[in-house]
PDB file of C-alpha atoms in Angstrom:
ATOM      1  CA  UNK A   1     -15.554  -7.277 -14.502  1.00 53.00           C
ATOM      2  CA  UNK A   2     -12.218  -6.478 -13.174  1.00 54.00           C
ATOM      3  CA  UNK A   3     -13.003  -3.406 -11.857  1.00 56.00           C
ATOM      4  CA  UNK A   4     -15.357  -4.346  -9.549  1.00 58.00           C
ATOM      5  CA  UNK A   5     -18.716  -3.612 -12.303  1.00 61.00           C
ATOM      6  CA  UNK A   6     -20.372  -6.795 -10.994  1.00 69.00           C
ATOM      7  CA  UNK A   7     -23.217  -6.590 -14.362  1.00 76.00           C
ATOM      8  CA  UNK A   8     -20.451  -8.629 -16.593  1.00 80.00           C
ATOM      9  CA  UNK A   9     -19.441 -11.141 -13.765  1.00 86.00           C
ATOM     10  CA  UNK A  10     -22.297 -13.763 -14.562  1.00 89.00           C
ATOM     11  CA  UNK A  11     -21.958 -13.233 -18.300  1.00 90.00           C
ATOM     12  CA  UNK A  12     -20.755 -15.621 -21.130  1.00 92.00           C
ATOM     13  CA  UNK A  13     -17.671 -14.664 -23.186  1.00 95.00           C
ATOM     14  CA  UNK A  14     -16.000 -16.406 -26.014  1.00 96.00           C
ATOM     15  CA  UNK A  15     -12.537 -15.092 -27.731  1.00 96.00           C
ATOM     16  CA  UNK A  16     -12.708 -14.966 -31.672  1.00 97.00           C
ATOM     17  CA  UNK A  17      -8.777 -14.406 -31.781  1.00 97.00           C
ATOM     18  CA  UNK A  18      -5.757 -14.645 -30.013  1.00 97.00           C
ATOM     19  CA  UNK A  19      -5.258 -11.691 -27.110  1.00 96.00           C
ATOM     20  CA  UNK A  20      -2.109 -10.143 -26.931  1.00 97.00           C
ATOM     21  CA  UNK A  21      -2.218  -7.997 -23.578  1.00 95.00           C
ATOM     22  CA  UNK A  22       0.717  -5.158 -23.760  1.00 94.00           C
ATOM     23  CA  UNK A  23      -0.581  -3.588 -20.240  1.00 93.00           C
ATOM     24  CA  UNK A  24      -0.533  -5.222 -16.562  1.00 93.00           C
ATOM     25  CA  UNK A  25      -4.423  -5.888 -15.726  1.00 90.00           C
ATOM     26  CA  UNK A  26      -5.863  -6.222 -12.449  1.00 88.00           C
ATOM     27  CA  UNK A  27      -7.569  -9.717 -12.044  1.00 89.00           C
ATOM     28  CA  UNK A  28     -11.346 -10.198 -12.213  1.00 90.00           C
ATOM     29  CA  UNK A  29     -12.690 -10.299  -9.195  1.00 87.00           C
ATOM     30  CA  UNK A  30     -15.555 -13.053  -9.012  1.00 90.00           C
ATOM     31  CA  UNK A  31     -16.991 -14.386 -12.282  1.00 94.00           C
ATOM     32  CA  UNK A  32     -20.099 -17.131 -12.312  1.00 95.00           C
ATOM     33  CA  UNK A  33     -20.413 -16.810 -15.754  1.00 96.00           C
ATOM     34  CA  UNK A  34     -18.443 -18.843 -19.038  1.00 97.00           C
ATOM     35  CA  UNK A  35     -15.144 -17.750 -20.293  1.00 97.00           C
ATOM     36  CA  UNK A  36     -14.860 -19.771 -24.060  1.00 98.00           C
ATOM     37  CA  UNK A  37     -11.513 -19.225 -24.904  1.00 98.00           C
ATOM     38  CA  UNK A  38     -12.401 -21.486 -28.610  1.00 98.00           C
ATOM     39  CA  UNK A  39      -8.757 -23.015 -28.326  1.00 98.00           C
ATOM     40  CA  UNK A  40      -7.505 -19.013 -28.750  1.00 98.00           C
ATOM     41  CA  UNK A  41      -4.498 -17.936 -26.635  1.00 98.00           C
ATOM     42  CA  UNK A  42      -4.172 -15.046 -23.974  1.00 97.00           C
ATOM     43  CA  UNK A  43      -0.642 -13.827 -24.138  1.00 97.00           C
ATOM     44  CA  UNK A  44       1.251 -11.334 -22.323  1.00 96.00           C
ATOM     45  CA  UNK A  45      -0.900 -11.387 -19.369  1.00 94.00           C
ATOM     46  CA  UNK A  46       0.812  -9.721 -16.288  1.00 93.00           C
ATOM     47  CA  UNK A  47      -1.054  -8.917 -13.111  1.00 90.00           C
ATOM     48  CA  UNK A  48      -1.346  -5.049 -11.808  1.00 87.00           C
ATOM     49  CA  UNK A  49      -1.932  -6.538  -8.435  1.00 85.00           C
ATOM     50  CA  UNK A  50      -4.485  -8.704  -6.300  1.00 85.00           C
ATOM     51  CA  UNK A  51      -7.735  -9.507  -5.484  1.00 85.00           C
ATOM     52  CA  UNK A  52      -9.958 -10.086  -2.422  1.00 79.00           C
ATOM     53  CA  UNK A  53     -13.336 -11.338  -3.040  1.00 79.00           C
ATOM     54  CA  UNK A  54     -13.870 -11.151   0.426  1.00 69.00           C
ATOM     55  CA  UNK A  55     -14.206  -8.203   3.335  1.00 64.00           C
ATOM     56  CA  UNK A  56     -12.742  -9.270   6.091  1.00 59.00           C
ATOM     57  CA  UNK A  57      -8.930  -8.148   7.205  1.00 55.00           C
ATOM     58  CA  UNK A  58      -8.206 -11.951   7.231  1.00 64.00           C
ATOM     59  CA  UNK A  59      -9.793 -13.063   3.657  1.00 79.00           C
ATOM     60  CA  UNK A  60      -7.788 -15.002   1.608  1.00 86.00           C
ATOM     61  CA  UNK A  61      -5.975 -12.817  -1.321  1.00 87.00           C
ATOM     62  CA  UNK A  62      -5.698 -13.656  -4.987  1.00 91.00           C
ATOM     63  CA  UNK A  63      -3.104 -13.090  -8.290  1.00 92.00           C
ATOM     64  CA  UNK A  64      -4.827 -14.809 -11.368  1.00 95.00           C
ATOM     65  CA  UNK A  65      -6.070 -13.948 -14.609  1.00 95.00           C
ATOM     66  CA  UNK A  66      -9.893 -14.563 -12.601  1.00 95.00           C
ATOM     67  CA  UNK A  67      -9.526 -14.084  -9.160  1.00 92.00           C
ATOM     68  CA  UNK A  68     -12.483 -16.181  -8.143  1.00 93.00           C
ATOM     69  CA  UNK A  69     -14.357 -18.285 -10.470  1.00 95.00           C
ATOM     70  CA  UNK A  70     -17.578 -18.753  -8.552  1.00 94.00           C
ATOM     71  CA  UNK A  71     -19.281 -21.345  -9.892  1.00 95.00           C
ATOM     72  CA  UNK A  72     -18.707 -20.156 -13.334  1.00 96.00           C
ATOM     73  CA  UNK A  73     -16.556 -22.054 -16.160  1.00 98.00           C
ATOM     74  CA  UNK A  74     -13.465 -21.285 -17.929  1.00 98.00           C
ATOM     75  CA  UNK A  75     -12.959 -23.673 -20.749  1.00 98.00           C
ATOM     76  CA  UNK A  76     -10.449 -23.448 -24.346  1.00 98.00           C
ATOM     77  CA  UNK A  77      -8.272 -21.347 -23.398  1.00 98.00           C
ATOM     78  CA  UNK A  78      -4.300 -21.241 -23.116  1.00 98.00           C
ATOM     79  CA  UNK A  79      -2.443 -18.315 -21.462  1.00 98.00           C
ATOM     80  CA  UNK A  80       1.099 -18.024 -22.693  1.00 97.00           C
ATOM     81  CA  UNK A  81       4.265 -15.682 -21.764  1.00 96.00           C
ATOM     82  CA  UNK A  82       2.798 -14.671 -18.771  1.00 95.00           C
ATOM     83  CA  UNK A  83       4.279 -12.358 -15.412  1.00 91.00           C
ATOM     84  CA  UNK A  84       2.450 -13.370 -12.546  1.00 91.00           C
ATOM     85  CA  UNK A  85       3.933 -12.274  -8.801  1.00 85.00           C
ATOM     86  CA  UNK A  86       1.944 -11.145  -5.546  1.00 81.00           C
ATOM     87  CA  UNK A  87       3.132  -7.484  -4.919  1.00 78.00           C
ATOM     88  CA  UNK A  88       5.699  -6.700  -2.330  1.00 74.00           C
ATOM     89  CA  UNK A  89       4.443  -5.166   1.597  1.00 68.00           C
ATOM     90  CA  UNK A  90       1.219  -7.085   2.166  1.00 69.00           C
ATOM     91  CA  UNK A  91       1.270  -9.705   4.882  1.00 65.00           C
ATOM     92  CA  UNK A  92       2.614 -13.196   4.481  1.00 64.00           C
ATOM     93  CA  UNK A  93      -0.701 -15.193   5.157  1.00 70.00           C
ATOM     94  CA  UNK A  94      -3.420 -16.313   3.220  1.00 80.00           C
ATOM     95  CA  UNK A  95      -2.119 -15.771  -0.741  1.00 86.00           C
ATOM     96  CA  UNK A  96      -2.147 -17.402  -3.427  1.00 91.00           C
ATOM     97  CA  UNK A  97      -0.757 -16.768  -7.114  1.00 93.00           C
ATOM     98  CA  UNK A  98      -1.510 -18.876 -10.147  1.00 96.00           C
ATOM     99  CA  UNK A  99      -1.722 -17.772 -13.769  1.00 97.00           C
ATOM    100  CA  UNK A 100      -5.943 -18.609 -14.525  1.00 98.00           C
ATOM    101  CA  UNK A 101      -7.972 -18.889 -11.123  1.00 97.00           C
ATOM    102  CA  UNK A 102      -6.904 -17.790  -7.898  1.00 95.00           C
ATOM    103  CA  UNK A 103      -9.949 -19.377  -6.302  1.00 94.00           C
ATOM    104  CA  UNK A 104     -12.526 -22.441  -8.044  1.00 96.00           C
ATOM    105  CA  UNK A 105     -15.366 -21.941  -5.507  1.00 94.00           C
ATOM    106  CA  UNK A 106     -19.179 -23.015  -6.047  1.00 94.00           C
ATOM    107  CA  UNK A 107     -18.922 -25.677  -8.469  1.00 96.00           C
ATOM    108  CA  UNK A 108     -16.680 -23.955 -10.967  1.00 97.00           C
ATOM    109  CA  UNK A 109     -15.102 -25.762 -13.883  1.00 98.00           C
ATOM    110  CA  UNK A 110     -12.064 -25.458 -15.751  1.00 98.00           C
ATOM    111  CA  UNK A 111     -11.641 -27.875 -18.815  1.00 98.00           C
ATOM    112  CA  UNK A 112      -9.061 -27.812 -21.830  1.00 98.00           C
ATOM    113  CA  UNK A 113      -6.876 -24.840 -19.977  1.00 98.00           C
ATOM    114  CA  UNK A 114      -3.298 -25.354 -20.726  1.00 98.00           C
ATOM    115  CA  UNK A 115      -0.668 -22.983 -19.125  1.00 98.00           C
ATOM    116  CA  UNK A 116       2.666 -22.431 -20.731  1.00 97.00           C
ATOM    117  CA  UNK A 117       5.734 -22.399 -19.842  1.00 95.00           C
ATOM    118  CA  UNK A 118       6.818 -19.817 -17.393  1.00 92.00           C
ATOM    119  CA  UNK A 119       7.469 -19.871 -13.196  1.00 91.00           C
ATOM    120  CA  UNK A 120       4.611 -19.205 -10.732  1.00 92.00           C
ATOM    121  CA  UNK A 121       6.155 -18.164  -7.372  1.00 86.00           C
ATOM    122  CA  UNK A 122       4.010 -17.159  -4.560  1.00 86.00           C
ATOM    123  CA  UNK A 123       5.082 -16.359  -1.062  1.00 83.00           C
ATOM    124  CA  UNK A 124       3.236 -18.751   0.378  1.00 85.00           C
ATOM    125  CA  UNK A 125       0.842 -20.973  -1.709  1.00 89.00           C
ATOM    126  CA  UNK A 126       0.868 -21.640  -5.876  1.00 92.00           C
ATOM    127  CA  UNK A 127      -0.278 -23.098  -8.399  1.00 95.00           C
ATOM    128  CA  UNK A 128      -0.051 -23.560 -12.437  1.00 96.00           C
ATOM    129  CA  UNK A 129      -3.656 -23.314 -13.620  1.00 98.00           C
ATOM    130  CA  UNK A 130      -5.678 -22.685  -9.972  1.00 97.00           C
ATOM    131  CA  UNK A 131      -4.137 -21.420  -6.998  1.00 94.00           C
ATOM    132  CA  UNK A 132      -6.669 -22.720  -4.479  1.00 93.00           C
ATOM    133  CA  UNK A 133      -9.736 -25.325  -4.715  1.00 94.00           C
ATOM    134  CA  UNK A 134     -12.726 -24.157  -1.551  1.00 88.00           C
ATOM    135  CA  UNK A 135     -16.100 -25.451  -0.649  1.00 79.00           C
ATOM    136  CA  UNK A 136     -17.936 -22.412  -0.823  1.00 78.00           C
ATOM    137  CA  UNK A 137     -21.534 -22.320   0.193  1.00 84.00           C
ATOM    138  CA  UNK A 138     -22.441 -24.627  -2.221  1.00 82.00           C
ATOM    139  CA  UNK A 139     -22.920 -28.636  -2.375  1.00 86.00           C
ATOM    140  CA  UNK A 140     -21.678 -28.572  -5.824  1.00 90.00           C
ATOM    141  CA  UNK A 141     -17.902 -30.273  -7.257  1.00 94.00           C
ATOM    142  CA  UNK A 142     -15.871 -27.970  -8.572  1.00 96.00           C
ATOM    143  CA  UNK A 143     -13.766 -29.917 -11.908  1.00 97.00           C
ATOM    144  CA  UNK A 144     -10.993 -29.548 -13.476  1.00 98.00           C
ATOM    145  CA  UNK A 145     -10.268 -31.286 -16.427  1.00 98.00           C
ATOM    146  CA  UNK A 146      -8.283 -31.900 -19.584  1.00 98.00           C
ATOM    147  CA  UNK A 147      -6.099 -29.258 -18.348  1.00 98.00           C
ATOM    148  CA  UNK A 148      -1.988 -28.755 -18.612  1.00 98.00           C
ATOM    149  CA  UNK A 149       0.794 -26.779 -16.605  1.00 97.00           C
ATOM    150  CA  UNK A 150       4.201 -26.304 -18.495  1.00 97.00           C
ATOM    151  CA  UNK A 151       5.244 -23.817 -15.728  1.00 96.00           C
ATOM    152  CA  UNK A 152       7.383 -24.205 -12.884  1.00 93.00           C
ATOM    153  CA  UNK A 153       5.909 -23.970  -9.596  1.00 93.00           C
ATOM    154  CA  UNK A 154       6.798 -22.889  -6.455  1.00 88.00           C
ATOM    155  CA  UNK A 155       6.674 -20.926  -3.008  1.00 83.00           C
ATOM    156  CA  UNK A 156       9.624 -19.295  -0.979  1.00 78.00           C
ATOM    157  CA  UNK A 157       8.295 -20.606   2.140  1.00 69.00           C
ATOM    158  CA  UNK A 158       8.866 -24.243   1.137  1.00 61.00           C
ATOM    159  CA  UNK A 159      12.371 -23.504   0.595  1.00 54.00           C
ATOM    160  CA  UNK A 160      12.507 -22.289   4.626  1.00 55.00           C
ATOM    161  CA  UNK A 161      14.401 -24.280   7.230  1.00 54.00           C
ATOM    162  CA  UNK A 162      11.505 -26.100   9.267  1.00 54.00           C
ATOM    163  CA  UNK A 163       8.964 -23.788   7.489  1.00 53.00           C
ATOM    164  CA  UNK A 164       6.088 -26.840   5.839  1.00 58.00           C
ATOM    165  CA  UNK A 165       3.655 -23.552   5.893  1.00 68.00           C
ATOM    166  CA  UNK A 166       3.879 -22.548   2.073  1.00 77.00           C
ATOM    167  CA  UNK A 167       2.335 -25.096  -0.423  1.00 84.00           C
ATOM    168  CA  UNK A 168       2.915 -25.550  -4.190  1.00 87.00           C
ATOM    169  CA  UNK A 169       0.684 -28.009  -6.873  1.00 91.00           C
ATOM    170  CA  UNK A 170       1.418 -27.832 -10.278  1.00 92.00           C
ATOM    171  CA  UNK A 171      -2.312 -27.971 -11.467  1.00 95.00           C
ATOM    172  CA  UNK A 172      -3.661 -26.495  -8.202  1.00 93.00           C
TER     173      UNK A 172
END
């Protein structure tokens, strides 16, 4: 799913046993499907860079485990010594970093997701478990619930004199 094979993306997954990730991964793009983690943990999960679901110049960019959950569920899971940081050299606007969904779009639903303890620091916008809540095309709520950030959260524009652009939420 993360690299771009859209066949998996609407798929159901469910972990049998902890994941121990030694390797940076790039973040999966847009999933619509379920993610079960069965109360298992993801550990070691560092991003190799971003996402952008979206084409044009101005879309909104992601750093998360799934970049855009899309109507799609992630539920059970916690992610645990985590590196998550948006790379260096891309412009300043429209990014977000958080350690499980970038984007909950469409109706998605995250339930029983706990994040560790850790820091999530963005450049602009952050957030513990989902770095941005949207709309989408569709009519239907997107949910969290029974979810927990440990981390600490926050963005190096909210530290700027005068600067209210940059926005930080420990949950989303």
């Amino acid at each position: 799913v993360g690299s771009g094979n859209s066949k998996y993306s609407s798929l159901s997954f469910s972990l049998d046993s902890e994941i121990t990730l030694t390797e940076a991964v790039a973040p999966i793009t847009s999933y619509s499907g379920t993610f079960d983690g069965n109360d298992h943990a993801i550990k070691g999960y560092r991003n190799s860079g971003y996402a952008k679901p979206g084409e044009e110049a101005d879309d909104d960019m992601f750093v998360a485990l799934f970049a855009s959950l899309d109507g799609g569920t992630v539920k059970n899971l916690t992610v645990e010594d985590y590196s998550v940081s948006f790379p260096d050299g891309i412009g300043d606007t429209n990014r977000y970093v958080s350690v499980v969904v970038g984007e909950l779009i469409n109706g998605g639903h995250v339930e029983n997701v706990t994040v560790g303890e850790g820091k999530v620091v963005s450049p602009v916008r952050a957030g513990g478990i989902v770095g941005k809540i949207g709309a989408g095309t569709s009519t239907k709520q997107n949910v969290i619930s029974n979810s927990y950030n440990y981390a600490d959260v926050s963005t190096e524009r909210l530290g700027s004199s005068g600067d209210t652009y940059g926005t930080a939420g420990g949950i989303a």
